[in-house]
Short mmCIF file of N, CA and C and ligand atoms in Angstrom, two decimals:
data_model
loop_
_atom_site.label_atom_id
_atom_site.label_comp_id
_atom_site.label_asym_id
_atom_site.label_seq_id
_atom_site.Cartn_x
_atom_site.Cartn_y
_atom_site.Cartn_z
N MET A 1270 64.30 114.75 72.53
CA MET A 1270 64.91 114.60 70.69
C MET A 1270 66.28 114.82 70.34
N LEU A 1271 66.54 114.05 69.30
CA LEU A 1271 67.39 113.90 68.94
C LEU A 1271 68.10 115.12 67.95
N ARG A 1272 69.33 115.97 68.50
CA ARG A 1272 69.26 117.12 67.32
C ARG A 1272 70.57 116.90 66.58
N TYR A 1273 70.48 117.25 65.73
CA TYR A 1273 72.08 117.56 64.69
C TYR A 1273 72.55 118.39 64.30
N ARG A 1274 73.97 118.62 64.40
CA ARG A 1274 74.71 119.79 63.92
C ARG A 1274 75.42 119.47 62.72
N CYS A 1275 75.51 120.03 61.72
CA CYS A 1275 75.95 120.38 60.53
C CYS A 1275 77.82 120.21 61.19
N ASP A 1276 78.27 119.18 60.82
CA ASP A 1276 79.73 118.91 60.85
C ASP A 1276 80.68 120.19 60.40
N LEU A 1277 80.13 120.71 59.33
CA LEU A 1277 81.17 121.69 58.59
C LEU A 1277 81.04 123.08 59.17
N CYS A 1278 80.20 123.45 59.26
CA CYS A 1278 79.73 124.86 59.66
C CYS A 1278 79.26 124.65 61.00
N HIS A 1279 78.93 123.86 61.81
CA HIS A 1279 78.50 123.39 62.99
C HIS A 1279 77.02 124.64 63.35
N ARG A 1280 76.00 124.60 62.47
CA ARG A 1280 75.06 124.89 62.85
C ARG A 1280 73.99 123.88 63.02
N ASP A 1281 73.07 124.04 63.88
CA ASP A 1281 71.59 123.31 64.41
C ASP A 1281 70.91 122.88 63.18
N LEU A 1282 70.78 121.96 63.37
CA LEU A 1282 69.66 121.36 62.19
C LEU A 1282 68.24 121.00 62.80
N ASP A 1283 67.49 122.18 61.82
CA ASP A 1283 65.76 121.44 62.49
C ASP A 1283 65.81 120.28 61.78
N PRO A 1284 65.58 119.38 62.36
CA PRO A 1284 64.57 118.14 61.95
C PRO A 1284 63.40 118.22 61.03
N GLU A 1285 62.91 119.30 61.28
CA GLU A 1285 61.52 119.68 60.37
C GLU A 1285 61.34 120.24 59.39
N GLU A 1286 62.82 121.33 59.43
CA GLU A 1286 62.70 121.90 58.23
C GLU A 1286 64.40 121.73 57.47
N ASP A 1287 65.55 121.34 58.13
CA ASP A 1287 66.11 121.25 57.30
C ASP A 1287 66.42 120.02 56.64
N LEU A 1288 66.94 119.78 55.86
CA LEU A 1288 67.29 118.42 54.97
C LEU A 1288 68.73 118.00 55.76
N ARG A 1289 68.92 116.76 55.97
CA ARG A 1289 70.27 116.74 56.36
C ARG A 1289 71.09 115.53 55.83
N TYR A 1290 72.25 115.86 55.52
CA TYR A 1290 73.09 114.70 54.63
C TYR A 1290 73.94 113.99 55.55
N VAL A 1291 74.23 112.69 54.95
CA VAL A 1291 74.76 112.11 55.98
C VAL A 1291 76.11 111.31 55.17
N VAL A 1292 77.28 111.70 55.60
CA VAL A 1292 78.30 111.54 54.65
C VAL A 1292 79.21 110.57 55.63
N LYS A 1293 79.30 109.08 54.73
CA LYS A 1293 79.99 107.73 55.22
C LYS A 1293 81.15 107.94 54.53
N MET A 1294 82.26 107.65 55.13
CA MET A 1294 83.43 107.54 54.21
C MET A 1294 84.55 106.32 55.14
N GLU A 1295 85.15 105.42 54.34
CA GLU A 1295 85.85 104.37 54.80
C GLU A 1295 87.08 104.26 54.03
N VAL A 1296 87.99 104.58 54.99
CA VAL A 1296 89.56 104.75 54.77
C VAL A 1296 90.32 103.54 55.19
N TYR A 1297 91.08 102.72 54.43
CA TYR A 1297 91.69 101.70 54.97
C TYR A 1297 92.92 101.75 53.92
N ALA A 1298 93.74 100.66 54.34
CA ALA A 1298 95.01 100.60 54.16
C ALA A 1298 94.77 99.71 53.07
N ALA A 1299 95.42 99.94 51.62
CA ALA A 1299 95.30 99.17 50.42
C ALA A 1299 96.33 97.96 50.21
N PHE A 1300 96.05 97.25 50.73
CA PHE A 1300 97.14 95.58 50.31
C PHE A 1300 97.26 95.68 48.99
N ASP A 1301 98.40 95.84 48.21
CA ASP A 1301 98.33 95.25 46.87
C ASP A 1301 98.24 93.49 46.57
N PRO A 1302 97.46 93.12 45.99
CA PRO A 1302 97.14 91.78 45.73
C PRO A 1302 98.29 91.05 45.37
N MET A 1303 99.09 91.87 44.45
CA MET A 1303 100.14 91.20 43.64
C MET A 1303 101.43 90.82 44.73
N ALA A 1304 101.41 91.83 45.97
CA ALA A 1304 102.19 91.71 46.83
C ALA A 1304 102.12 89.94 47.69
N ASN A 1305 100.91 89.57 47.48
CA ASN A 1305 100.99 88.08 48.11
C ASN A 1305 101.23 87.00 47.21
N ASP A 1306 101.80 85.68 47.56
CA ASP A 1306 102.12 84.68 46.71
C ASP A 1306 100.76 83.98 46.30
N GLU A 1307 100.37 83.71 46.62
CA GLU A 1307 98.81 82.99 46.39
C GLU A 1307 98.01 83.08 46.47
N GLU A 1308 96.84 82.59 46.03
CA GLU A 1308 95.24 82.67 46.21
C GLU A 1308 95.06 83.95 46.98
N SER A 1309 95.46 85.06 46.17
CA SER A 1309 95.55 86.51 46.41
C SER A 1309 93.94 87.20 46.03
N ASP A 1310 93.80 86.49 45.27
CA ASP A 1310 92.62 87.16 44.11
C ASP A 1310 91.44 86.55 45.02
N ASP A 1311 91.14 85.69 45.44
CA ASP A 1311 90.04 85.30 46.21
C ASP A 1311 89.84 86.16 47.66
N ARG A 1312 91.42 86.65 48.29
CA ARG A 1312 91.07 86.97 49.47
C ARG A 1312 90.08 88.25 49.50
N ASN A 1313 89.44 88.19 50.74
CA ASN A 1313 88.90 89.68 51.02
C ASN A 1313 89.74 90.52 51.89
N HIS A 1314 90.05 91.78 51.21
CA HIS A 1314 90.88 92.31 51.72
C HIS A 1314 90.52 93.27 53.08
N LEU A 1315 89.08 93.36 53.26
CA LEU A 1315 88.53 93.70 54.51
C LEU A 1315 88.54 92.93 55.57
N GLN A 1316 88.48 91.76 55.28
CA GLN A 1316 88.32 90.61 56.27
C GLN A 1316 89.78 90.28 56.61
N GLU A 1317 91.08 90.43 55.83
CA GLU A 1317 92.22 90.62 56.42
C GLU A 1317 92.38 91.66 57.16
N ILE A 1318 92.04 92.91 56.81
CA ILE A 1318 92.13 93.88 58.10
C ILE A 1318 91.41 93.49 59.62
N GLN A 1319 90.51 93.17 59.08
CA GLN A 1319 89.47 92.93 60.27
C GLN A 1319 90.62 91.56 61.01
N ASP A 1320 90.98 91.07 60.47
CA ASP A 1320 92.20 89.78 61.23
C ASP A 1320 93.10 90.29 61.78
N ILE A 1321 93.48 91.75 61.20
CA ILE A 1321 94.44 92.46 61.70
C ILE A 1321 94.46 92.54 62.91
N LEU A 1322 92.90 93.74 62.96
CA LEU A 1322 92.35 94.36 63.55
C LEU A 1322 92.33 93.25 65.09
N GLU A 1323 91.73 92.19 65.33
CA GLU A 1323 91.90 91.23 65.76
C GLU A 1323 93.05 90.80 66.66
N GLN A 1324 93.73 90.62 65.97
CA GLN A 1324 95.12 90.43 66.36
C GLN A 1324 95.81 91.22 66.97
N LEU A 1325 95.55 92.61 66.93
CA LEU A 1325 96.00 93.92 67.64
C LEU A 1325 95.04 94.06 68.89
N ASP A 1326 95.11 93.37 69.70
CA ASP A 1326 93.82 93.31 70.96
C ASP A 1326 94.26 93.86 72.02
N ASP A 1327 95.59 94.89 71.88
CA ASP A 1327 96.35 95.21 73.20
C ASP A 1327 95.44 96.47 73.40
N ASP A 1328 96.12 97.04 74.19
CA ASP A 1328 95.64 98.65 74.79
C ASP A 1328 96.32 99.67 73.97
N ASP A 1329 97.20 99.11 73.09
CA ASP A 1329 97.99 100.20 72.25
C ASP A 1329 97.20 100.50 70.69
N SER A 1330 96.41 99.20 70.56
CA SER A 1330 96.03 99.01 69.27
C SER A 1330 95.58 100.06 68.63
N ASP A 1331 94.57 100.67 69.52
CA ASP A 1331 94.01 101.93 68.57
C ASP A 1331 94.26 102.55 67.60
N GLN A 1332 95.42 103.24 68.07
CA GLN A 1332 96.24 104.21 67.00
C GLN A 1332 96.47 103.24 65.75
N ILE A 1333 96.96 101.92 66.20
CA ILE A 1333 97.42 101.23 64.91
C ILE A 1333 96.29 100.81 63.97
N GLY A 1334 95.02 100.56 64.74
CA GLY A 1334 94.20 100.44 64.10
C GLY A 1334 93.52 101.61 63.42
N ALA A 1335 93.75 102.08 63.88
CA ALA A 1335 92.85 103.80 62.74
C ALA A 1335 93.91 104.06 61.84
N ASP A 1336 95.19 103.58 61.61
CA ASP A 1336 96.33 103.87 60.69
C ASP A 1336 95.59 102.78 59.79
N VAL A 1337 94.94 101.56 60.04
CA VAL A 1337 94.62 100.72 58.96
C VAL A 1337 93.42 100.86 58.41
N TYR A 1338 92.47 101.03 59.30
CA TYR A 1338 91.01 101.26 58.95
C TYR A 1338 90.45 102.29 59.76
N ARG A 1339 89.48 103.11 59.12
CA ARG A 1339 88.70 103.99 59.51
C ARG A 1339 87.78 104.44 58.85
N GLN A 1340 86.44 104.24 60.00
CA GLN A 1340 85.08 104.70 59.05
C GLN A 1340 84.71 105.93 59.79
N LEU A 1341 84.49 106.99 59.07
CA LEU A 1341 84.30 108.44 59.20
C LEU A 1341 82.35 108.71 58.99
N ARG A 1342 81.65 108.96 60.10
CA ARG A 1342 80.27 109.82 59.40
C ARG A 1342 80.41 110.84 59.74
N TYR A 1343 79.63 111.78 59.12
CA TYR A 1343 79.34 113.48 58.91
C TYR A 1343 77.73 113.67 58.97
N ASP A 1344 77.81 114.30 59.34
CA ASP A 1344 76.42 114.91 59.36
C ASP A 1344 76.49 116.70 58.54
N LEU A 1345 75.63 116.82 57.37
CA LEU A 1345 75.84 118.22 56.63
C LEU A 1345 74.52 118.39 56.75
N CYS A 1346 74.85 119.82 56.71
CA CYS A 1346 73.50 120.81 55.81
C CYS A 1346 73.26 120.78 54.71
N PRO A 1347 72.11 121.16 54.24
CA PRO A 1347 72.04 121.32 52.45
C PRO A 1347 73.53 122.19 51.85
N GLU A 1348 73.79 123.36 52.55
CA GLU A 1348 74.93 124.16 51.69
C GLU A 1348 76.06 123.43 51.77
N CYS A 1349 76.50 122.61 52.85
CA CYS A 1349 78.09 122.05 53.40
C CYS A 1349 77.80 121.07 52.44
N HIS A 1350 76.62 120.26 52.21
CA HIS A 1350 76.44 119.10 51.50
C HIS A 1350 76.89 119.45 49.77
N LYS A 1351 76.40 120.79 49.38
CA LYS A 1351 76.58 121.15 48.33
C LYS A 1351 78.00 121.58 47.92
N LYS A 1352 79.01 121.93 49.07
CA LYS A 1352 80.31 122.34 48.84
C LYS A 1352 81.20 120.98 48.99
N PHE A 1353 80.60 120.12 49.51
CA PHE A 1353 81.27 118.77 49.56
C PHE A 1353 81.33 117.79 48.54
N VAL A 1354 79.93 118.17 47.75
CA VAL A 1354 80.14 117.51 46.66
C VAL A 1354 80.97 117.65 45.74
N LYS A 1355 81.15 119.36 45.85
CA LYS A 1355 81.99 119.66 44.48
C LYS A 1355 83.56 119.22 45.17
N ASN A 1356 83.49 119.24 46.13
CA ASN A 1356 84.92 119.27 46.38
C ASN A 1356 85.25 118.49 47.64
N PRO A 1357 84.90 116.90 47.56
CA PRO A 1357 85.11 116.20 48.63
C PRO A 1357 86.35 115.73 49.27
N LEU A 1358 87.36 115.98 48.66
CA LEU A 1358 88.67 116.01 49.69
C LEU A 1358 89.28 117.10 50.27
N GLY A 1359 88.62 118.32 49.91
CA GLY A 1359 89.00 119.48 50.28
C GLY A 1359 90.20 120.12 49.68
N ARG A 1360 90.14 119.84 48.69
CA ARG A 1360 91.16 120.67 47.72
C ARG A 1360 91.25 121.91 47.63
N GLU A 1361 92.20 122.73 47.82
CA GLU A 1361 92.40 124.15 47.52
C GLU A 1361 91.35 124.66 46.55
N ALA A 1362 90.23 125.35 46.55
CA ALA A 1362 89.61 125.85 45.53
C ALA A 1362 90.26 126.82 44.67
N ALA A 1363 91.42 127.74 45.24
CA ALA A 1363 91.93 128.39 44.85
C ALA A 1363 92.73 128.30 43.61
N LYS A 1364 93.18 126.86 43.42
CA LYS A 1364 94.00 126.34 42.54
C LYS A 1364 92.97 126.39 41.21
N LEU A 1365 91.74 126.09 41.68
CA LEU A 1365 90.67 125.47 40.05
C LEU A 1365 90.33 126.95 39.34
N PHE A 1366 90.57 128.43 40.35
CA PHE A 1366 90.06 129.23 40.16
C PHE A 1366 91.44 130.62 39.48
N ASN A 1367 92.61 129.98 39.45
CA ASN A 1367 93.88 130.72 39.21
C ASN A 1367 93.99 131.70 37.91
N PHE A 1368 93.06 130.50 37.02
CA PHE A 1368 93.42 131.41 35.73
C PHE A 1368 92.65 132.77 35.53
N SER A 1369 91.82 132.87 36.37
CA SER A 1369 91.09 134.20 36.15
C SER A 1369 90.91 134.87 37.16
N GLN A 1370 92.52 135.16 37.55
CA GLN A 1370 92.60 136.37 38.82
C GLN A 1370 93.26 137.27 38.03
N ASN A 1371 93.13 137.41 36.84
CA ASN A 1371 93.69 138.75 36.37
C ASN A 1371 92.82 140.36 36.68
ZN1 ZN B 1407 76.96 122.79 57.56
#
């Protein structure tokens, strides 16, 4: 039986009792359409990236590919899901509460 673990707090998730949240992130280099001369509006940027990745079909290409395009997937427990939704980019929570530190 497939067991899941929260990728943030690393606790085991019980498939019978715990709700599991899946976070999928897609991170890719944004090519400025204005930088291309012609027919840039019709171009599918993801397709361009895939073309680049296919061209980089060497042994060394993994690192380069990860810089251009990366897909991430995380499993989260309900508690970590709440935290994630409040602060998806992991910005320091301290800054939000600075004003109330007196
Ligand atoms: Zn968790």
